[in-house]
């Protein structure tokens, strides 16, 4: 759409310049001096080219200014292009700085990740050790010949003496008499 608008404006400016050039050419041809006629034709052609360039530049500048409302309206085309180029360079510089920061922080991030993995491994080993101890306790309590149950049985036996142990002091007493 902008291209069509640009072509229409250029065509109207060229038509006006062509009319002026035709009038100058007719006047120059009517002149008797051939050198003056050639100079007049060259001047008319230069005026036409200058008018076309000026109108095209003006059209492009107006189109860009309307298309880019964030940029100042009063800037001509070269300054707008320079401003866009500087903006792109600034964005590129920010991207490079972010990449450098990431490269600087990457070893620290990897070290933190490694420490976190080691901590998780340590917690997993501790959990497995606790499960193993729990398994050992459960197996010892259910097995009648386990060391745990034998120790309990001996402790109960020593706290409740048998008949022969209970009669021991009486036998000794009888022997003395």
Short mmCIF file of N, CA and C in Angstrom, two decimals:
data_model
loop_
_atom_site.label_atom_id
_atom_site.label_comp_id
_atom_site.label_asym_id
_atom_site.label_seq_id
_atom_site.Cartn_x
_atom_site.Cartn_y
_atom_site.Cartn_z
N UNK A 1 0.83 -1.18 0.00
CA UNK A 1 0.00 0.00 0.00
C UNK A 1 0.88 1.25 0.00
N UNK A 2 1.92 1.22 0.80
CA UNK A 2 2.83 2.36 0.84
C UNK A 2 3.54 2.55 -0.50
N UNK A 3 3.83 1.42 -1.16
CA UNK A 3 4.48 1.50 -2.46
C UNK A 3 3.57 2.16 -3.49
N UNK A 4 2.30 1.84 -3.46
CA UNK A 4 1.34 2.46 -4.39
C UNK A 4 1.24 3.95 -4.12
N UNK A 5 1.17 4.32 -2.84
CA UNK A 5 1.12 5.74 -2.48
C UNK A 5 2.36 6.47 -2.96
N UNK A 6 3.52 5.83 -2.79
CA UNK A 6 4.78 6.42 -3.23
C UNK A 6 4.80 6.63 -4.74
N UNK A 7 4.34 5.62 -5.48
CA UNK A 7 4.32 5.73 -6.94
C UNK A 7 3.36 6.81 -7.42
N UNK A 8 2.20 6.94 -6.77
CA UNK A 8 1.24 7.98 -7.16
C UNK A 8 1.81 9.37 -6.94
N UNK A 9 2.44 9.58 -5.79
CA UNK A 9 3.01 10.90 -5.51
C UNK A 9 4.16 11.22 -6.46
N UNK A 10 4.98 10.22 -6.75
CA UNK A 10 6.10 10.43 -7.68
C UNK A 10 5.58 10.73 -9.08
N UNK A 11 4.54 10.04 -9.50
CA UNK A 11 3.98 10.26 -10.84
C UNK A 11 3.39 11.66 -10.97
N UNK A 12 2.70 12.13 -9.92
CA UNK A 12 2.11 13.47 -10.01
C UNK A 12 3.19 14.54 -10.04
N UNK A 13 4.27 14.35 -9.27
CA UNK A 13 5.37 15.32 -9.28
C UNK A 13 6.09 15.28 -10.62
N UNK A 14 6.27 14.09 -11.17
CA UNK A 14 6.95 13.96 -12.47
C UNK A 14 6.12 14.59 -13.58
N UNK A 15 4.80 14.47 -13.49
CA UNK A 15 3.93 15.06 -14.51
C UNK A 15 4.04 16.58 -14.48
N UNK A 16 4.08 17.16 -13.28
CA UNK A 16 4.23 18.61 -13.16
C UNK A 16 5.58 19.05 -13.69
N UNK A 17 6.62 18.30 -13.33
CA UNK A 17 7.96 18.64 -13.81
C UNK A 17 8.06 18.46 -15.32
N UNK A 18 7.36 17.45 -15.87
CA UNK A 18 7.38 17.22 -17.32
C UNK A 18 6.71 18.38 -18.06
N UNK A 19 5.63 18.90 -17.51
CA UNK A 19 4.96 20.04 -18.14
C UNK A 19 5.88 21.25 -18.19
N UNK A 20 6.59 21.49 -17.05
CA UNK A 20 7.55 22.60 -17.01
C UNK A 20 8.68 22.37 -18.01
N UNK A 21 9.15 21.14 -18.10
CA UNK A 21 10.25 20.82 -19.02
C UNK A 21 9.80 20.98 -20.47
N UNK A 22 8.55 20.63 -20.76
CA UNK A 22 8.04 20.77 -22.12
C UNK A 22 7.96 22.24 -22.52
N UNK A 23 7.54 23.08 -21.59
CA UNK A 23 7.46 24.52 -21.89
C UNK A 23 8.84 25.10 -22.13
N UNK A 24 9.81 24.68 -21.29
CA UNK A 24 11.17 25.18 -21.46
C UNK A 24 11.75 24.68 -22.78
N UNK A 25 11.48 23.42 -23.11
CA UNK A 25 11.99 22.84 -24.36
C UNK A 25 11.39 23.57 -25.56
N UNK A 26 10.11 23.89 -25.51
CA UNK A 26 9.46 24.61 -26.63
C UNK A 26 10.06 25.99 -26.79
N UNK A 27 10.33 26.63 -25.67
CA UNK A 27 10.93 27.97 -25.74
C UNK A 27 12.35 27.89 -26.29
N UNK A 28 13.06 26.84 -25.88
CA UNK A 28 14.45 26.70 -26.34
C UNK A 28 14.49 26.35 -27.82
N UNK A 29 13.55 25.56 -28.28
CA UNK A 29 13.56 25.19 -29.69
C UNK A 29 13.20 26.40 -30.56
N UNK A 30 12.36 27.25 -30.05
CA UNK A 30 12.00 28.45 -30.82
C UNK A 30 13.17 29.41 -30.92
N UNK A 31 14.09 29.27 -30.03
CA UNK A 31 15.27 30.15 -30.04
C UNK A 31 16.14 29.80 -31.24
N UNK A 32 16.81 30.78 -31.76
CA UNK A 32 17.66 30.56 -32.92
C UNK A 32 19.02 30.03 -32.55
N UNK A 33 19.40 30.21 -31.35
CA UNK A 33 20.73 29.77 -30.93
C UNK A 33 20.65 28.31 -30.48
N UNK A 34 21.34 27.39 -31.11
CA UNK A 34 21.31 25.96 -30.78
C UNK A 34 21.96 25.69 -29.44
N UNK A 35 22.99 26.42 -29.09
CA UNK A 35 23.67 26.22 -27.81
C UNK A 35 22.76 26.62 -26.66
N UNK A 36 22.07 27.70 -26.85
CA UNK A 36 21.14 28.15 -25.80
C UNK A 36 20.00 27.14 -25.65
N UNK A 37 19.56 26.56 -26.77
CA UNK A 37 18.50 25.56 -26.71
C UNK A 37 18.97 24.31 -25.98
N UNK A 38 20.19 23.87 -26.22
CA UNK A 38 20.74 22.70 -25.54
C UNK A 38 20.89 22.96 -24.05
N UNK A 39 21.35 24.16 -23.72
CA UNK A 39 21.49 24.52 -22.30
C UNK A 39 20.13 24.58 -21.63
N UNK A 40 19.13 25.09 -22.35
CA UNK A 40 17.78 25.16 -21.78
C UNK A 40 17.20 23.76 -21.56
N UNK A 41 17.46 22.86 -22.51
CA UNK A 41 16.98 21.47 -22.37
C UNK A 41 17.68 20.79 -21.19
N UNK A 42 18.97 21.01 -21.06
CA UNK A 42 19.72 20.42 -19.94
C UNK A 42 19.22 20.97 -18.61
N UNK A 43 18.93 22.28 -18.57
CA UNK A 43 18.41 22.88 -17.34
C UNK A 43 17.04 22.33 -17.00
N UNK A 44 16.20 22.14 -18.03
CA UNK A 44 14.86 21.59 -17.80
C UNK A 44 14.95 20.15 -17.30
N UNK A 45 15.85 19.37 -17.87
CA UNK A 45 16.03 17.98 -17.43
C UNK A 45 16.54 17.94 -15.99
N UNK A 46 17.49 18.80 -15.67
CA UNK A 46 18.02 18.85 -14.30
C UNK A 46 16.93 19.26 -13.32
N UNK A 47 16.09 20.22 -13.72
CA UNK A 47 14.99 20.65 -12.84
C UNK A 47 14.00 19.51 -12.63
N UNK A 48 13.72 18.76 -13.69
CA UNK A 48 12.80 17.62 -13.58
C UNK A 48 13.36 16.56 -12.64
N UNK A 49 14.64 16.23 -12.81
CA UNK A 49 15.27 15.22 -11.95
C UNK A 49 15.31 15.68 -10.50
N UNK A 50 15.65 16.95 -10.28
CA UNK A 50 15.71 17.48 -8.91
C UNK A 50 14.34 17.47 -8.26
N UNK A 51 13.29 17.85 -9.03
CA UNK A 51 11.94 17.84 -8.48
C UNK A 51 11.49 16.42 -8.14
N UNK A 52 11.83 15.47 -9.00
CA UNK A 52 11.47 14.07 -8.75
C UNK A 52 12.17 13.53 -7.51
N UNK A 53 13.47 13.82 -7.39
CA UNK A 53 14.23 13.34 -6.22
C UNK A 53 13.69 13.96 -4.95
N UNK A 54 13.41 15.26 -4.99
CA UNK A 54 12.90 15.94 -3.80
C UNK A 54 11.54 15.38 -3.39
N UNK A 55 10.66 15.18 -4.34
CA UNK A 55 9.33 14.67 -4.00
C UNK A 55 9.40 13.22 -3.52
N UNK A 56 10.27 12.42 -4.13
CA UNK A 56 10.41 11.02 -3.69
C UNK A 56 10.97 10.95 -2.28
N UNK A 57 12.00 11.76 -2.00
CA UNK A 57 12.58 11.77 -0.65
C UNK A 57 11.56 12.25 0.36
N UNK A 58 10.80 13.27 0.00
CA UNK A 58 9.76 13.78 0.90
C UNK A 58 8.70 12.72 1.15
N UNK A 59 8.31 12.01 0.10
CA UNK A 59 7.30 10.96 0.25
C UNK A 59 7.81 9.83 1.14
N UNK A 60 9.04 9.41 0.92
CA UNK A 60 9.61 8.33 1.74
C UNK A 60 9.72 8.78 3.20
N UNK A 61 10.18 10.01 3.42
CA UNK A 61 10.31 10.51 4.79
C UNK A 61 8.95 10.56 5.47
N UNK A 62 7.94 11.06 4.77
CA UNK A 62 6.60 11.13 5.35
C UNK A 62 6.05 9.73 5.62
N UNK A 63 6.30 8.81 4.71
CA UNK A 63 5.82 7.44 4.89
C UNK A 63 6.47 6.80 6.10
N UNK A 64 7.79 6.96 6.24
CA UNK A 64 8.49 6.35 7.38
C UNK A 64 8.04 7.00 8.68
N UNK A 65 7.83 8.32 8.65
CA UNK A 65 7.42 9.00 9.88
C UNK A 65 6.02 8.56 10.29
N UNK A 66 5.15 8.34 9.33
CA UNK A 66 3.82 7.86 9.66
C UNK A 66 3.87 6.41 10.10
N UNK A 67 4.75 5.60 9.50
CA UNK A 67 4.84 4.18 9.82
C UNK A 67 5.45 3.95 11.19
N UNK A 68 6.35 4.81 11.61
CA UNK A 68 7.04 4.64 12.88
C UNK A 68 6.63 5.75 13.84
N UNK A 69 5.50 5.61 14.52
CA UNK A 69 5.03 6.70 15.38
C UNK A 69 5.89 6.89 16.63
N UNK A 70 6.72 5.91 16.99
CA UNK A 70 7.54 6.05 18.18
C UNK A 70 8.72 6.98 17.96
N UNK A 71 9.09 7.16 16.70
CA UNK A 71 10.23 8.02 16.39
C UNK A 71 9.75 9.45 16.18
N UNK A 72 10.61 10.43 16.41
CA UNK A 72 10.20 11.83 16.22
C UNK A 72 9.80 12.10 14.77
N UNK A 73 8.79 12.93 14.59
CA UNK A 73 8.25 13.20 13.26
C UNK A 73 9.18 14.11 12.47
N UNK A 74 9.93 14.96 13.15
CA UNK A 74 10.69 15.98 12.45
C UNK A 74 12.01 15.48 11.88
N UNK A 75 12.39 14.24 12.15
CA UNK A 75 13.67 13.75 11.65
C UNK A 75 13.58 13.38 10.18
N UNK A 76 14.56 13.77 9.38
CA UNK A 76 14.58 13.33 7.98
C UNK A 76 15.00 11.87 7.88
N UNK A 77 14.91 11.33 6.68
CA UNK A 77 15.16 9.91 6.45
C UNK A 77 16.54 9.44 6.91
N UNK A 78 17.64 10.12 6.59
CA UNK A 78 18.94 9.61 7.04
C UNK A 78 19.07 9.53 8.56
N UNK A 79 18.50 10.52 9.25
CA UNK A 79 18.56 10.48 10.72
C UNK A 79 17.67 9.38 11.29
N UNK A 80 16.54 9.13 10.64
CA UNK A 80 15.69 8.02 11.08
C UNK A 80 16.41 6.69 10.91
N UNK A 81 17.05 6.52 9.77
CA UNK A 81 17.79 5.28 9.53
C UNK A 81 18.95 5.14 10.50
N UNK A 82 19.61 6.26 10.80
CA UNK A 82 20.70 6.23 11.77
C UNK A 82 20.18 5.87 13.16
N UNK A 83 19.03 6.43 13.51
CA UNK A 83 18.45 6.11 14.81
C UNK A 83 18.05 4.64 14.89
N UNK A 84 17.49 4.10 13.83
CA UNK A 84 17.15 2.67 13.81
C UNK A 84 18.39 1.80 13.90
N UNK A 85 19.45 2.20 13.21
CA UNK A 85 20.70 1.45 13.26
C UNK A 85 21.29 1.47 14.67
N UNK A 86 21.26 2.63 15.31
CA UNK A 86 21.77 2.72 16.68
C UNK A 86 20.93 1.88 17.65
N UNK A 87 19.62 1.86 17.43
CA UNK A 87 18.76 1.04 18.27
C UNK A 87 19.07 -0.45 18.09
N UNK A 88 19.29 -0.87 16.86
CA UNK A 88 19.66 -2.27 16.60
C UNK A 88 21.01 -2.61 17.21
N UNK A 89 21.96 -1.69 17.12
CA UNK A 89 23.27 -1.92 17.74
C UNK A 89 23.17 -2.02 19.26
N UNK A 90 22.31 -1.20 19.85
CA UNK A 90 22.11 -1.27 21.30
C UNK A 90 21.51 -2.61 21.71
N UNK A 91 20.53 -3.08 20.95
CA UNK A 91 19.94 -4.39 21.24
C UNK A 91 20.95 -5.51 21.08
N UNK A 92 21.79 -5.41 20.07
CA UNK A 92 22.83 -6.41 19.86
C UNK A 92 23.84 -6.39 21.01
N UNK A 93 24.18 -5.20 21.48
CA UNK A 93 25.11 -5.09 22.61
C UNK A 93 24.51 -5.69 23.88
N UNK A 94 23.23 -5.45 24.11
CA UNK A 94 22.57 -6.04 25.28
C UNK A 94 22.55 -7.56 25.19
N UNK A 95 22.32 -8.08 24.00
CA UNK A 95 22.32 -9.53 23.81
C UNK A 95 23.70 -10.12 24.10
N UNK A 96 24.74 -9.46 23.62
CA UNK A 96 26.11 -9.94 23.87
C UNK A 96 26.44 -9.88 25.36
N UNK A 97 26.02 -8.81 26.03
CA UNK A 97 26.27 -8.70 27.48
C UNK A 97 25.54 -9.79 28.26
N UNK A 98 24.32 -10.10 27.86
CA UNK A 98 23.59 -11.18 28.52
C UNK A 98 24.27 -12.53 28.31
N UNK A 99 24.77 -12.76 27.11
CA UNK A 99 25.48 -14.01 26.84
C UNK A 99 26.77 -14.10 27.66
N UNK A 100 27.50 -13.00 27.77
CA UNK A 100 28.72 -13.00 28.58
C UNK A 100 28.40 -13.24 30.06
N UNK A 101 27.33 -12.62 30.54
CA UNK A 101 26.92 -12.84 31.93
C UNK A 101 26.55 -14.30 32.16
N UNK A 102 25.86 -14.89 31.21
CA UNK A 102 25.50 -16.30 31.31
C UNK A 102 26.75 -17.18 31.32
N UNK A 103 27.73 -16.84 30.48
CA UNK A 103 28.97 -17.62 30.45
C UNK A 103 29.75 -17.48 31.76
N UNK A 104 29.69 -16.29 32.37
CA UNK A 104 30.37 -16.10 33.65
C UNK A 104 29.68 -16.85 34.78
N UNK A 105 28.36 -16.89 34.73
CA UNK A 105 27.61 -17.54 35.80
C UNK A 105 27.43 -19.03 35.58
N UNK A 106 27.72 -19.52 34.40
CA UNK A 106 27.53 -20.93 34.10
C UNK A 106 28.33 -21.85 35.01
N UNK A 107 29.62 -21.60 35.29
CA UNK A 107 30.33 -22.49 36.22
C UNK A 107 29.73 -22.47 37.62
N UNK A 108 29.29 -21.31 38.08
CA UNK A 108 28.66 -21.24 39.40
C UNK A 108 27.34 -22.02 39.42
N UNK A 109 26.58 -21.88 38.36
CA UNK A 109 25.32 -22.62 38.29
C UNK A 109 25.56 -24.13 38.24
N UNK A 110 26.58 -24.54 37.49
CA UNK A 110 26.90 -25.97 37.44
C UNK A 110 27.39 -26.48 38.79
N UNK A 111 28.17 -25.67 39.50
CA UNK A 111 28.65 -26.06 40.82
C UNK A 111 27.48 -26.19 41.80
N UNK A 112 26.56 -25.24 41.76
CA UNK A 112 25.38 -25.33 42.62
C UNK A 112 24.53 -26.55 42.28
N UNK A 113 24.41 -26.84 41.02
CA UNK A 113 23.66 -28.02 40.61
C UNK A 113 24.33 -29.30 41.09
N UNK A 114 25.66 -29.35 40.99
CA UNK A 114 26.41 -30.50 41.47
C UNK A 114 26.26 -30.67 42.98
N UNK A 115 26.35 -29.57 43.72
CA UNK A 115 26.16 -29.64 45.18
C UNK A 115 24.75 -30.10 45.54
N UNK A 116 23.79 -29.63 44.81
CA UNK A 116 22.42 -30.06 45.06
C UNK A 116 22.25 -31.55 44.78
N UNK A 117 22.85 -32.04 43.72
CA UNK A 117 22.78 -33.47 43.42
C UNK A 117 23.48 -34.30 44.49
N UNK A 118 24.63 -33.82 44.97
CA UNK A 118 25.33 -34.54 46.04
C UNK A 118 24.50 -34.56 47.32
N UNK A 119 23.86 -33.45 47.63
CA UNK A 119 23.01 -33.40 48.82
C UNK A 119 21.83 -34.38 48.68
N UNK A 120 21.23 -34.44 47.51
CA UNK A 120 20.14 -35.39 47.30
C UNK A 120 20.63 -36.83 47.40
N UNK A 121 21.81 -37.10 46.89
CA UNK A 121 22.39 -38.44 47.00
C UNK A 121 22.65 -38.80 48.46
N UNK A 122 23.16 -37.86 49.23
CA UNK A 122 23.41 -38.09 50.65
C UNK A 122 22.11 -38.36 51.40
N UNK A 123 21.09 -37.60 51.10
CA UNK A 123 19.79 -37.83 51.74
C UNK A 123 19.21 -39.19 51.34
N UNK A 124 19.40 -39.59 50.12
CA UNK A 124 18.94 -40.90 49.68
C UNK A 124 19.67 -42.02 50.40
N UNK A 125 20.98 -41.88 50.55
CA UNK A 125 21.76 -42.88 51.29
C UNK A 125 21.33 -42.95 52.76
N UNK A 126 21.08 -41.80 53.36
CA UNK A 126 20.61 -41.77 54.75
C UNK A 126 19.25 -42.45 54.87
N UNK A 127 18.38 -42.22 53.94
CA UNK A 127 17.08 -42.87 53.95
C UNK A 127 17.21 -44.39 53.79
N UNK A 128 18.09 -44.82 52.91
CA UNK A 128 18.32 -46.26 52.75
C UNK A 128 18.90 -46.88 54.01
N UNK A 129 19.79 -46.18 54.68
CA UNK A 129 20.36 -46.67 55.94
C UNK A 129 19.29 -46.80 57.02
N UNK A 130 18.42 -45.81 57.11
CA UNK A 130 17.33 -45.90 58.09
C UNK A 130 16.37 -47.05 57.77
N UNK A 131 16.09 -47.25 56.51
CA UNK A 131 15.24 -48.38 56.13
C UNK A 131 15.90 -49.72 56.45
N UNK A 132 17.20 -49.80 56.26
CA UNK A 132 17.94 -51.02 56.59
C UNK A 132 17.90 -51.29 58.10
N UNK A 133 18.11 -50.25 58.90
CA UNK A 133 18.03 -50.42 60.35
C UNK A 133 16.63 -50.84 60.79
N UNK A 134 15.63 -50.26 60.20
CA UNK A 134 14.26 -50.64 60.52
C UNK A 134 13.99 -52.09 60.14
N UNK A 135 14.50 -52.52 59.01
CA UNK A 135 14.35 -53.91 58.59
C UNK A 135 15.04 -54.86 59.55
N UNK A 136 16.24 -54.49 59.98
CA UNK A 136 16.98 -55.33 60.94
C UNK A 136 16.20 -55.44 62.25
N UNK A 137 15.66 -54.34 62.74
CA UNK A 137 14.89 -54.39 63.99
C UNK A 137 13.64 -55.25 63.84
N UNK A 138 12.96 -55.12 62.74
CA UNK A 138 11.74 -55.92 62.53
C UNK A 138 12.09 -57.40 62.44
N UNK A 139 13.16 -57.74 61.73
CA UNK A 139 13.54 -59.15 61.61
C UNK A 139 14.00 -59.72 62.95
N UNK A 140 14.69 -58.94 63.76
CA UNK A 140 15.15 -59.44 65.05
C UNK A 140 13.99 -59.65 66.02
N UNK A 141 12.99 -58.81 65.95
CA UNK A 141 11.86 -58.98 66.87
C UNK A 141 11.01 -60.18 66.49
N UNK A 142 10.93 -60.51 65.23
CA UNK A 142 10.09 -61.63 64.82
C UNK A 142 10.82 -62.97 64.84
N UNK A 143 12.14 -63.00 64.85
CA UNK A 143 12.92 -64.23 64.86
C UNK A 143 13.17 -64.65 66.32
N UNK A 144 12.72 -65.86 66.74
CA UNK A 144 12.92 -66.26 68.15
C UNK A 144 14.38 -66.55 68.50
N UNK A 145 15.21 -66.84 67.52
CA UNK A 145 16.62 -67.14 67.80
C UNK A 145 17.54 -65.95 67.54
N UNK A 146 16.96 -64.76 67.39
CA UNK A 146 17.80 -63.59 67.14
C UNK A 146 18.50 -63.18 68.43
N UNK A 147 19.58 -62.49 68.28
CA UNK A 147 20.36 -62.04 69.43
C UNK A 147 19.51 -61.14 70.32
N UNK A 148 18.67 -60.33 69.71
CA UNK A 148 17.81 -59.43 70.47
C UNK A 148 16.88 -60.22 71.39
N UNK A 149 16.24 -61.26 70.85
CA UNK A 149 15.32 -62.06 71.66
C UNK A 149 16.05 -62.90 72.70
N UNK A 150 17.25 -63.37 72.40
CA UNK A 150 18.02 -64.15 73.38
C UNK A 150 18.40 -63.26 74.56
N UNK A 151 18.82 -62.04 74.28
CA UNK A 151 19.18 -61.11 75.36
C UNK A 151 17.95 -60.81 76.19
N UNK A 152 16.81 -60.59 75.56
CA UNK A 152 15.58 -60.36 76.32
C UNK A 152 15.22 -61.57 77.18
N UNK A 153 15.38 -62.74 76.65
CA UNK A 153 15.04 -63.95 77.38
C UNK A 153 15.95 -64.13 78.60
N UNK A 154 17.25 -63.87 78.43
CA UNK A 154 18.19 -63.97 79.55
C UNK A 154 17.87 -62.92 80.61
N UNK A 155 17.47 -61.74 80.18
CA UNK A 155 17.13 -60.70 81.15
C UNK A 155 15.89 -61.09 81.93
N UNK A 156 14.91 -61.67 81.28
CA UNK A 156 13.71 -62.11 81.98
C UNK A 156 14.03 -63.28 82.92
N UNK A 157 14.92 -64.14 82.48
CA UNK A 157 15.29 -65.30 83.29
C UNK A 157 16.02 -64.88 84.56
N UNK A 158 16.86 -63.88 84.45
CA UNK A 158 17.60 -63.43 85.63
C UNK A 158 16.71 -62.67 86.59
N UNK A 159 15.66 -62.06 86.11
CA UNK A 159 14.78 -61.33 87.01
C UNK A 159 13.77 -62.26 87.69
N UNK A 160 13.48 -63.42 87.10
CA UNK A 160 12.58 -64.41 87.70
C UNK A 160 13.37 -65.70 87.88
N UNK A 161 13.86 -66.00 89.05
CA UNK A 161 14.67 -67.22 89.25
C UNK A 161 13.83 -68.50 89.11
N UNK A 162 14.48 -69.53 88.68
CA UNK A 162 13.81 -70.83 88.54
C UNK A 162 13.66 -71.48 89.92
N UNK A 163 13.04 -72.69 89.97
CA UNK A 163 12.81 -73.38 91.24
C UNK A 163 14.13 -73.78 91.90
N UNK A 164 15.06 -74.25 91.11
CA UNK A 164 16.33 -74.67 91.69
C UNK A 164 17.10 -73.48 92.23
N UNK A 165 16.99 -72.34 91.52
CA UNK A 165 17.68 -71.16 92.03
C UNK A 165 16.97 -70.64 93.28
N UNK A 166 15.68 -70.77 93.34
CA UNK A 166 14.94 -70.30 94.52
C UNK A 166 15.21 -71.19 95.72
N UNK A 167 15.46 -72.45 95.53
CA UNK A 167 15.71 -73.38 96.63
C UNK A 167 17.16 -73.36 97.09
N UNK A 168 18.02 -72.76 96.36
CA UNK A 168 19.45 -72.75 96.68
C UNK A 168 19.72 -72.23 98.10
N UNK A 169 19.20 -71.10 98.50
CA UNK A 169 19.53 -70.62 99.85
C UNK A 169 18.99 -71.56 100.93
N UNK A 170 17.86 -72.20 100.72
CA UNK A 170 17.33 -73.12 101.73
C UNK A 170 18.20 -74.36 101.87
N UNK A 171 18.68 -74.82 100.76
CA UNK A 171 19.56 -76.00 100.83
C UNK A 171 20.82 -75.64 101.59
N UNK A 172 21.35 -74.51 101.34
CA UNK A 172 22.55 -74.08 102.05
C UNK A 172 22.24 -73.93 103.52
N UNK A 173 21.12 -73.42 103.82
CA UNK A 173 20.76 -73.25 105.22
C UNK A 173 20.59 -74.60 105.91
N UNK A 174 20.03 -75.55 105.19
CA UNK A 174 19.85 -76.88 105.76
C UNK A 174 21.19 -77.59 105.96
N UNK A 175 22.09 -77.35 105.08
CA UNK A 175 23.41 -77.97 105.20
C UNK A 175 24.16 -77.42 106.39
N UNK A 176 23.95 -76.22 106.68
CA UNK A 176 24.66 -75.61 107.81
C UNK A 176 24.12 -76.18 109.10
N UNK A 177 22.93 -76.42 109.18
CA UNK A 177 22.34 -76.91 110.43
C UNK A 177 22.68 -78.35 110.56
#
